[in-house]
């Protein structure tokens, strides 16, 4: 592993790695750019080719090597950054002497099934008779041949066991094909294809690996849904998938805004028209996770949503969520049932570009939407317009902007401003529905997750330390971590394979172990002292345990209070206080140990 990291570092230049994401300028012997991790006007982000490091001297003071850079900019953990850079460098990774490829996790198996399926569908599009017709249809819709190839569009033949037979022939198990979301189980023996008679759009992850599909009906099967997605699988999760993100991410960062459309075809046509900072949320409303992903690249959103849909609750909620999380939102009003793909096809690339540059700020859009088709002189209409707009005005944080819109409305409806204001005071904007959905920048590990990882890392380097852990110490850890620790206690020099086998080879254990394997290799290689790390872990464990014990005690005390058993309470209170005292002593002791 260590040698792999060195190998990657020796083959790649940090200047090339960084400049594949942001534009670098030469500054003496170094390179300089505006920091991608905080917003700044003058460039204070430096890359040193001599030291193969980067550092921000501005607001965030971040810095590190190429791995750290990729982790931060892609928002991934070390193992994924390692995989990305290994691929770039053409290095085949080894874990504990085995090639990474051979230690296939369930995730990697799913990826290889999806990739094989994608090739199958592509071939069907090119070689089969109906495939020809599909291609004809796509070309007629304005898609260029190179676009079809770039987005790897395909065709799923209208048979029950086309793809499944192909995959079984390639040696994949029926069960795994079902797990990948590509087939359903008919009975204990047979499976049948999920996608039949459909144009296939592969869905890619950030590294352009196929993780799922959307199928659009082709032909006369009118009774079936027009669009069909894979179900949520180990790879695909519709609350986080953003169609086209792999191709759009760097464009979004460079242009500092993201165009969001509704359909896959809209997204593809926008890219073909030269607007490549475009992604689609297919068939679902914007989620906090989507927004968190987009925010890594830009906090400016341009929405190209259907006018009528923009009024619907799911869309509104998504927009509100974006605003609440500091996005600047603009809207391209799409009218007359013309979606972005139609605009590109019928009115050309330039028209689409023009619409984007004329996108309206969200409040202006809502304002026009509320007035649209209503008679501003009619009393009932006036009331309706005010009713629609006040909750939106009330949420505007900037007073000047709020006044601007109130004034505007008063002028349009010929109503006094003060009347609008006093009506606005009466309404309650329900904030509560958003409090529970906080924006997730990325899945944050809890303190307990981190503890488990470092504990396992230390124990896998030095298993003999496990003799110092009592079973009751690890009561509060997750069952999986607990199982691993107990195995190490039993056999301090246990190998990864043995742990893996003992715990049934599940994907959770493989993922946990490959993560821990890498961090233990890194720890051996770095300045972190194993004993210090060990002491920190023990302290955390004791604190976790102490918290649990105190919780139990205070519950017992409450129960006794209810019963009125005051004589017993005294005893428990003393116990409680001594626990707190012990906890403080532990902290002091740990402090002196670490100093
Ligand atoms: Zn910075």
XYZ file of C-alpha atoms and ligand atoms in Angstrom:
596
model
C 0.000 0.000 0.000
C 2.673 2.443 1.029
C 4.571 1.639 -2.109
C 1.408 2.143 -4.149
C 1.015 5.638 -2.732
C 4.632 6.419 -3.529
C 4.242 4.920 -6.991
C 1.206 7.122 -7.690
C 2.998 10.201 -6.381
C 6.023 9.504 -8.537
C 3.957 9.048 -11.687
C 1.693 12.072 -11.247
C 2.550 15.737 -10.939
C 0.462 17.692 -8.450
C 0.270 20.588 -10.912
C -1.504 18.341 -13.433
C -3.795 16.880 -10.805
C -4.878 20.282 -9.472
C -5.167 21.917 -12.863
C -7.571 19.248 -14.042
C -9.988 20.916 -11.604
C -9.056 24.597 -11.501
C -7.124 26.995 -13.664
C -3.584 27.560 -12.355
C -1.341 30.498 -13.192
C 2.403 30.463 -12.960
C 3.745 32.607 -10.128
C 7.518 32.369 -9.922
C 8.479 28.785 -9.204
C 4.973 28.063 -7.942
C 1.457 28.113 -9.333
C -1.411 30.190 -8.076
C -5.231 30.245 -8.284
C -8.296 31.427 -6.470
C -8.946 28.938 -3.690
C -11.625 26.391 -4.643
C -12.449 25.803 -0.974
C -13.417 29.284 0.112
C -14.589 32.295 -1.828
C -11.998 34.994 -2.421
C -11.284 37.762 -4.878
C -7.499 37.648 -5.070
C -5.751 34.311 -5.517
C -4.085 32.961 -2.385
C -4.098 29.273 -3.261
C -0.603 28.005 -4.103
C 0.737 24.802 -5.595
C 4.386 23.944 -5.192
C 5.759 21.593 -7.869
C 9.045 21.289 -5.972
C 7.398 20.031 -2.801
C 4.391 18.480 -4.556
C 2.062 20.187 -2.111
C -0.668 22.820 -2.096
C -1.636 25.416 0.443
C -4.237 28.153 0.831
C -2.870 31.278 2.494
C -6.316 32.865 2.507
C -9.403 32.218 4.569
C -9.291 28.472 4.954
C -5.539 27.774 5.435
C -6.014 24.306 4.033
C -3.165 22.379 2.520
C -1.656 18.979 1.810
C -0.629 16.581 -0.906
C -2.476 15.484 -4.052
C -4.547 12.929 -2.140
C -5.786 15.524 0.305
C -6.654 17.809 -2.593
C -8.720 15.176 -4.396
C -10.431 14.173 -1.141
C -11.474 17.755 -0.510
C -12.465 18.756 -3.995
C -14.365 15.556 -4.781
C -15.717 15.273 -1.263
C -14.580 11.668 -0.940
C -12.720 9.626 1.661
C -9.146 8.506 1.292
C -9.833 5.097 -0.303
C -11.848 6.687 -3.118
C -9.261 9.396 -3.712
C -6.631 6.669 -3.834
C -8.645 4.728 -6.405
C -9.163 7.818 -8.567
C -5.516 8.781 -8.594
C -4.384 5.181 -9.077
C -6.563 5.013 -12.163
C -5.120 8.276 -13.420
C -1.580 7.065 -12.800
C -2.189 3.589 -14.189
C -1.202 1.940 -10.912
C -2.850 -1.314 -9.874
C -3.529 -1.156 -6.178
C -2.591 -3.913 -3.786
C -4.055 -4.486 -0.342
C -2.015 -6.739 1.909
C -0.166 -8.104 -1.087
C -3.350 -8.863 -3.020
C -4.424 -6.892 -6.033
C -7.331 -4.586 -5.256
C -9.274 -6.042 -8.161
C -9.113 -9.510 -6.648
C -10.489 -8.406 -3.328
C -13.719 -7.548 -5.058
C -16.253 -6.046 -2.743
C -19.932 -6.468 -3.369
C -19.891 -2.884 -4.583
C -17.289 -3.689 -7.217
C -19.256 -6.741 -8.299
C -22.341 -4.546 -8.784
C -20.277 -2.081 -10.798
C -19.005 -4.783 -13.101
C -22.576 -6.051 -13.651
C -23.745 -2.530 -14.499
C -20.827 -2.024 -16.886
C -21.480 -5.335 -18.661
C -25.164 -4.414 -18.953
C -24.336 -1.013 -20.358
C -22.194 -2.645 -23.061
C -25.016 -5.093 -23.802
C -27.552 -2.269 -24.275
C -25.113 -0.260 -26.393
C -24.568 -3.247 -28.663
C -28.329 -3.780 -28.973
C -28.720 -0.180 -30.089
C -26.044 -0.542 -32.739
C -26.607 -4.082 -33.960
C -30.279 -5.034 -33.570
C -33.047 -4.173 -35.986
C -35.192 -2.315 -33.440
C -32.002 -0.717 -32.150
C -31.607 0.857 -35.579
C -35.080 2.357 -35.250
C -34.250 3.702 -31.813
C -31.130 5.325 -33.165
C -33.132 6.795 -36.021
C -35.556 8.241 -33.472
C -32.769 9.768 -31.366
C -31.128 11.337 -34.408
C -34.483 12.788 -35.380
C -34.750 14.350 -31.941
C -31.558 16.225 -32.749
C -29.073 14.029 -30.957
C -25.751 13.640 -32.711
C -24.143 10.242 -33.084
C -21.164 11.298 -30.976
C -23.573 12.419 -28.243
C -25.229 8.993 -28.242
C -21.797 7.417 -27.859
C -20.584 9.835 -25.210
C -23.635 9.277 -22.982
C -23.565 5.569 -23.826
C -27.244 5.322 -24.729
C -28.555 1.868 -25.475
C -31.578 -0.261 -26.140
C -33.153 -2.986 -24.004
C -34.823 -5.507 -26.320
C -38.478 -6.320 -25.818
C -37.944 -9.833 -24.442
C -38.190 -11.336 -20.955
C -34.677 -12.704 -20.642
C -32.365 -10.771 -22.914
C -29.998 -9.093 -20.530
C -30.317 -11.748 -17.809
C -29.335 -14.553 -20.190
C -26.405 -12.494 -21.403
C -25.195 -11.780 -17.869
C -25.642 -15.384 -16.734
C -23.603 -16.393 -19.775
C -20.891 -14.050 -18.548
C -20.797 -15.941 -15.264
C -22.838 -13.639 -13.028
C -25.223 -15.090 -10.456
C -28.953 -14.525 -10.816
C -29.134 -13.174 -7.303
C -26.501 -10.531 -8.020
C -28.280 -9.429 -11.203
C -31.424 -8.883 -9.132
C -29.394 -7.020 -6.493
C -28.059 -4.684 -9.169
C -31.668 -3.765 -9.959
C -31.589 -5.139 -13.504
C -33.926 -8.095 -13.127
C -36.756 -9.274 -10.905
C -37.253 -12.664 -9.416
C -40.106 -14.594 -11.006
C -39.884 -17.674 -8.812
C -37.097 -19.563 -7.101
C -35.641 -20.582 -10.465
C -36.235 -17.810 -12.935
C -35.545 -14.099 -13.199
C -36.737 -11.667 -15.850
C -35.364 -8.377 -17.184
C -36.568 -5.223 -15.505
C -36.100 -3.157 -18.670
C -37.834 -4.403 -21.827
C -38.413 -2.451 -25.031
C -36.805 0.701 -23.665
C -34.219 3.298 -24.638
C -31.569 2.991 -21.969
C -29.834 5.912 -20.270
C -27.005 4.753 -18.022
C -26.625 6.703 -14.788
C -23.017 7.425 -13.867
C -21.331 8.147 -10.571
C -18.796 10.960 -10.191
C -16.102 8.858 -11.832
C -18.262 7.958 -14.832
C -18.827 4.407 -13.635
C -22.279 3.051 -14.488
C -24.362 2.613 -11.311
C -27.870 2.254 -12.704
C -30.228 3.014 -15.572
C -33.281 4.958 -16.591
C -35.310 3.348 -19.359
C -37.671 5.290 -21.598
C -40.440 3.366 -23.271
C -40.002 2.779 -27.011
C -42.801 1.497 -29.203
C -46.409 0.850 -28.411
C -46.448 -0.366 -24.806
C -48.756 2.472 -23.816
C -49.931 0.868 -20.613
C -46.460 0.958 -19.093
C -44.749 3.874 -17.362
C -42.939 6.199 -19.747
C -39.834 6.291 -17.595
C -38.543 3.523 -15.383
C -35.588 3.755 -13.006
C -33.599 1.049 -11.295
C -34.751 0.714 -7.693
C -32.411 1.875 -4.966
C -29.476 -0.520 -4.885
C -26.118 -0.679 -3.191
C -24.860 1.695 -5.909
C -27.860 3.790 -6.856
C -29.767 6.008 -4.464
C -32.268 8.327 -6.079
C -32.036 10.873 -3.281
C -28.401 11.493 -4.185
C -28.122 10.700 -7.897
C -27.658 13.705 -10.157
C -27.748 12.815 -13.830
C -24.766 14.176 -15.771
C -22.795 15.292 -12.695
C -19.672 13.397 -13.791
C -19.535 15.420 -16.991
C -20.779 18.690 -15.508
C -18.934 19.071 -12.221
C -15.870 20.913 -13.407
C -17.907 23.099 -15.754
C -20.134 24.026 -12.817
C -17.114 25.033 -10.802
C -15.578 27.027 -13.638
C -18.796 28.849 -14.557
C -19.839 29.142 -10.926
C -23.413 28.182 -11.623
C -25.355 25.023 -12.169
C -28.229 24.607 -14.619
C -30.785 22.155 -13.314
C -33.232 20.538 -15.743
C -35.893 17.902 -15.277
C -35.164 15.185 -17.810
C -32.177 13.151 -18.947
C -32.731 14.144 -22.569
C -32.861 17.837 -21.590
C -29.535 17.430 -19.846
C -27.904 15.629 -22.782
C -29.169 18.189 -25.308
C -27.954 21.070 -23.151
C -24.462 19.559 -23.101
C -24.588 19.057 -26.850
C -25.596 22.697 -27.250
C -22.478 23.723 -25.351
C -24.022 24.367 -21.922
C -22.142 21.679 -20.075
C -22.690 22.934 -16.513
C -26.059 21.223 -16.636
C -27.453 18.308 -14.624
C -30.856 16.667 -14.186
C -32.774 15.419 -11.201
C -34.695 12.671 -12.870
C -38.098 11.903 -11.517
C -37.606 13.227 -8.008
C -37.679 16.487 -6.092
C -34.482 18.166 -4.972
C -33.218 16.657 -1.741
C -30.852 18.122 0.861
C -28.270 15.584 -0.292
C -28.530 16.797 -3.908
C -28.019 20.359 -2.736
C -25.060 19.375 -0.594
C -23.394 17.771 -3.605
C -24.068 20.746 -5.879
C -22.764 23.130 -3.238
C -19.305 21.590 -3.431
C -19.076 23.115 -6.887
C -21.203 26.268 -6.796
C -23.968 27.922 -4.813
C -25.675 29.457 -7.821
C -28.588 27.525 -9.284
C -30.441 28.156 -12.516
C -33.603 26.095 -12.697
C -35.233 25.240 -15.997
C -38.504 23.878 -14.726
C -41.907 23.756 -16.272
C -43.906 26.888 -15.367
C -46.854 24.895 -14.092
C -44.697 22.534 -12.122
C -42.846 25.422 -10.503
C -46.067 26.096 -8.628
C -46.302 22.575 -7.300
C -45.319 21.803 -3.765
C -42.417 19.451 -4.337
C -40.655 21.952 -6.584
C -41.403 24.840 -4.233
C -40.045 22.884 -1.327
C -36.857 22.161 -3.243
C -36.451 25.839 -4.103
C -37.112 26.882 -0.502
C -34.585 24.361 0.689
C -31.999 25.754 -1.722
C -32.683 29.343 -0.636
C -32.523 28.395 3.008
C -29.118 26.855 2.428
C -27.664 29.952 0.897
C -28.131 29.200 -2.784
C -28.826 32.029 -5.169
C -31.681 30.724 -7.308
C -32.698 31.877 -10.752
C -35.390 30.456 -12.977
C -35.771 29.981 -16.707
C -39.503 30.024 -17.283
C -40.294 27.172 -19.613
C -43.597 27.805 -21.353
C -45.915 26.201 -23.884
C -44.870 22.720 -22.876
C -41.543 23.184 -24.539
C -38.796 21.504 -22.561
C -35.101 22.380 -22.944
C -34.562 19.504 -25.395
C -37.313 20.898 -27.640
C -35.852 24.380 -27.443
C -32.447 23.139 -28.566
C -34.011 21.041 -31.333
C -36.483 23.624 -32.643
C -34.861 26.950 -31.887
C -31.196 26.091 -31.767
C -28.259 26.160 -29.366
C -28.109 29.959 -29.240
C -31.693 30.295 -28.056
C -30.977 27.952 -25.162
C -27.879 29.948 -24.208
C -29.876 33.166 -24.391
C -32.592 31.809 -22.111
C -29.994 30.821 -19.547
C -28.325 34.192 -19.531
C -31.752 35.831 -19.125
C -32.801 33.649 -16.214
C -34.891 35.584 -13.694
C -34.204 35.859 -9.973
C -36.524 33.560 -8.106
C -38.639 36.301 -6.511
C -39.230 37.989 -9.832
C -40.268 34.645 -11.188
C -42.755 34.051 -8.367
C -44.067 37.596 -8.804
C -44.767 37.079 -12.500
C -46.201 33.646 -11.835
C -48.704 35.038 -9.304
C -49.878 37.762 -11.686
C -50.028 35.547 -14.731
C -53.517 35.249 -16.169
C -55.157 37.229 -13.360
C -57.125 40.481 -13.585
C -55.395 42.981 -11.298
C -58.561 45.078 -11.036
C -60.772 42.311 -9.755
C -61.042 42.167 -5.961
C -60.976 38.368 -5.676
C -57.913 38.204 -7.947
C -56.162 40.845 -5.883
C -56.765 38.843 -2.719
C -55.514 35.662 -4.375
C -52.365 37.317 -5.698
C -51.557 38.782 -2.284
C -52.240 35.457 -0.627
C -49.792 33.692 -2.960
C -47.040 36.253 -2.667
C -46.976 37.233 0.998
C -45.441 33.998 2.308
C -42.706 34.396 -0.297
C -42.082 38.072 0.554
C -42.039 37.321 4.247
C -39.146 34.912 3.761
C -36.935 37.479 2.021
C -34.154 38.158 4.480
C -32.956 41.408 2.925
C -35.205 44.353 3.952
C -34.433 46.430 0.897
C -35.361 43.597 -1.418
C -38.491 42.942 0.602
C -39.534 46.608 0.356
C -38.856 46.557 -3.361
C -41.323 43.752 -3.932
C -43.983 45.166 -1.611
C -43.765 48.484 -3.392
C -43.997 46.752 -6.723
C -47.052 44.799 -5.677
C -48.748 47.865 -4.203
C -48.224 49.645 -7.496
C -49.511 46.783 -9.624
C -52.626 46.101 -7.553
C -53.258 49.717 -6.530
C -53.278 48.797 -2.846
C -51.563 50.808 -0.109
C -48.145 49.477 0.926
C -49.064 49.697 4.602
C -52.055 47.444 4.010
C -49.853 44.838 2.393
C -47.414 45.095 5.301
C -50.088 44.700 7.918
C -51.463 41.640 6.097
C -47.966 40.240 5.955
C -47.601 40.569 9.736
C -50.618 38.323 10.182
C -49.253 35.331 8.352
C -47.090 32.648 9.838
C -44.454 31.247 7.598
C -44.016 27.669 8.648
C -40.354 27.277 9.223
C -40.632 24.074 11.139
C -40.830 21.805 8.121
C -37.283 22.704 7.183
C -35.619 22.458 10.522
C -35.374 18.709 10.340
C -33.756 18.686 6.926
C -30.391 20.275 7.416
C -28.093 20.420 4.467
C -25.715 17.512 4.456
C -22.356 18.588 3.096
C -21.365 14.958 3.061
C -22.096 12.102 5.317
C -20.402 13.182 8.478
C -18.916 10.455 10.554
C -20.058 10.483 14.145
C -17.611 10.560 16.993
C -18.416 6.918 17.568
C -17.647 5.990 13.932
C -14.293 7.717 14.216
C -13.552 6.008 17.495
C -14.374 2.618 16.024
C -12.146 3.231 13.032
C -9.142 4.362 15.015
C -9.612 1.639 17.598
C -9.653 -1.041 14.899
C -6.739 0.575 13.115
C -4.579 0.429 16.234
C -5.650 -3.112 17.064
C -4.853 -4.340 13.577
C -1.357 -2.946 13.887
C -0.862 -4.255 17.406
C -3.399 -6.925 18.328
C -1.809 -7.562 21.746
C -3.345 -4.317 23.013
C -6.761 -5.940 22.833
C -6.005 -7.785 26.098
C -6.439 -4.445 27.875
C -10.043 -4.112 26.730
C -12.851 -5.615 28.789
C -15.941 -6.812 27.030
C -18.013 -4.322 29.026
C -15.829 -1.464 27.742
C -17.099 -1.925 24.206
C -20.776 -2.378 25.013
C -21.671 0.887 23.337
C -19.906 0.195 20.023
C -21.695 -1.051 16.924
C -22.197 -4.844 16.770
C -19.842 -5.097 13.801
C -16.954 -3.260 15.465
C -17.590 -5.247 18.630
C -17.377 -8.531 16.731
C -14.086 -7.559 15.122
C -12.590 -6.543 18.466
C -13.671 -9.810 20.107
C -12.046 -11.758 17.272
C -8.793 -9.855 17.737
C -8.963 -10.487 21.499
C -9.231 -14.182 20.818
C -6.371 -14.201 18.313
C -4.205 -11.069 18.402
C -2.404 -11.813 15.113
C -5.586 -12.557 13.171
C -5.467 -11.685 9.467
C -7.967 -9.700 7.422
C -9.004 -12.840 5.577
C -9.735 -14.644 8.810
C -11.849 -11.783 10.164
C -13.628 -11.546 6.856
C -14.401 -15.234 6.815
C -15.466 -15.365 10.444
C -17.922 -12.532 9.899
C -19.477 -13.971 6.771
C -17.857 -11.853 4.077
C -20.606 -9.220 4.071
C -20.163 -5.995 2.142
C -20.216 -4.005 5.407
C -17.278 -5.908 6.816
C -15.311 -5.723 3.563
C -15.855 -1.977 3.383
C -14.913 -1.435 7.007
C -11.809 -3.590 6.700
C -10.530 -2.064 3.490
C -10.902 1.363 5.077
C -9.128 0.279 8.229
C -6.442 -1.531 6.223
C -5.549 1.655 4.416
C -5.517 3.797 7.508
C -3.357 1.312 9.399
C -0.874 1.307 6.511
C -0.918 5.094 6.576
C -0.478 5.231 10.322
C 2.534 2.934 10.207
C 3.978 5.275 7.639
C 3.294 8.559 9.413
C 4.382 10.346 12.563
C 1.287 9.325 14.494
C 2.397 7.338 17.505
C 0.439 4.165 17.991
C 0.525 4.434 21.803
C -0.822 7.972 21.787
C -3.585 6.977 19.437
C -4.348 4.029 21.688
C -4.619 6.239 24.782
C -6.970 8.569 22.965
C -9.166 5.645 22.002
C -9.301 4.347 25.567
C -10.264 7.765 26.845
C -13.081 8.020 24.313
C -14.257 4.527 25.215
C -14.339 5.385 28.888
C -16.243 8.577 28.227
C -18.777 6.727 26.124
C -19.226 4.158 28.871
C -19.420 6.848 31.574
C -22.127 8.674 29.662
C -24.136 5.486 29.338
C -23.770 4.638 33.060
C -24.804 8.120 34.120
C -27.814 7.943 31.811
C -28.884 4.643 33.354
C -28.455 5.985 36.868
C -30.413 9.154 36.293
C -33.258 7.091 34.846
C -33.265 4.921 37.966
C -33.324 8.029 40.143
C -36.309 9.397 38.221
C -38.156 6.129 38.655
C -37.484 6.130 42.386
C -38.695 9.719 42.646
C -42.006 8.646 41.155
C -42.287 5.856 43.687
C -41.303 8.207 46.479
C -38.451 5.946 47.597
C -36.317 8.828 48.798
C -34.019 6.750 51.033
C -32.767 4.816 48.018
C -32.315 7.964 45.926
C -29.619 9.242 48.267
C -27.550 6.147 47.597
C -27.870 6.482 43.827
C -27.091 10.198 43.891
C -23.834 9.454 45.670
C -23.021 6.884 43.040
C -23.866 9.391 40.317
C -21.599 12.044 41.816
C -18.733 9.622 42.192
C -19.100 8.703 38.517
C -18.776 12.344 37.537
C -15.761 12.700 39.791
C -14.153 9.626 38.276
C -14.805 10.989 34.803
C -13.054 14.231 35.671
C -10.090 12.369 37.105
C -9.879 10.328 33.938
C -9.811 13.465 31.866
C -7.035 14.964 34.011
C -5.041 11.774 33.835
C -5.382 11.623 30.062
C -4.359 15.224 29.763
C -1.172 14.651 31.711
C -0.477 11.534 29.656
C -0.798 13.402 26.414
C 1.271 16.382 27.479
Zn -8.848 28.716 0.839
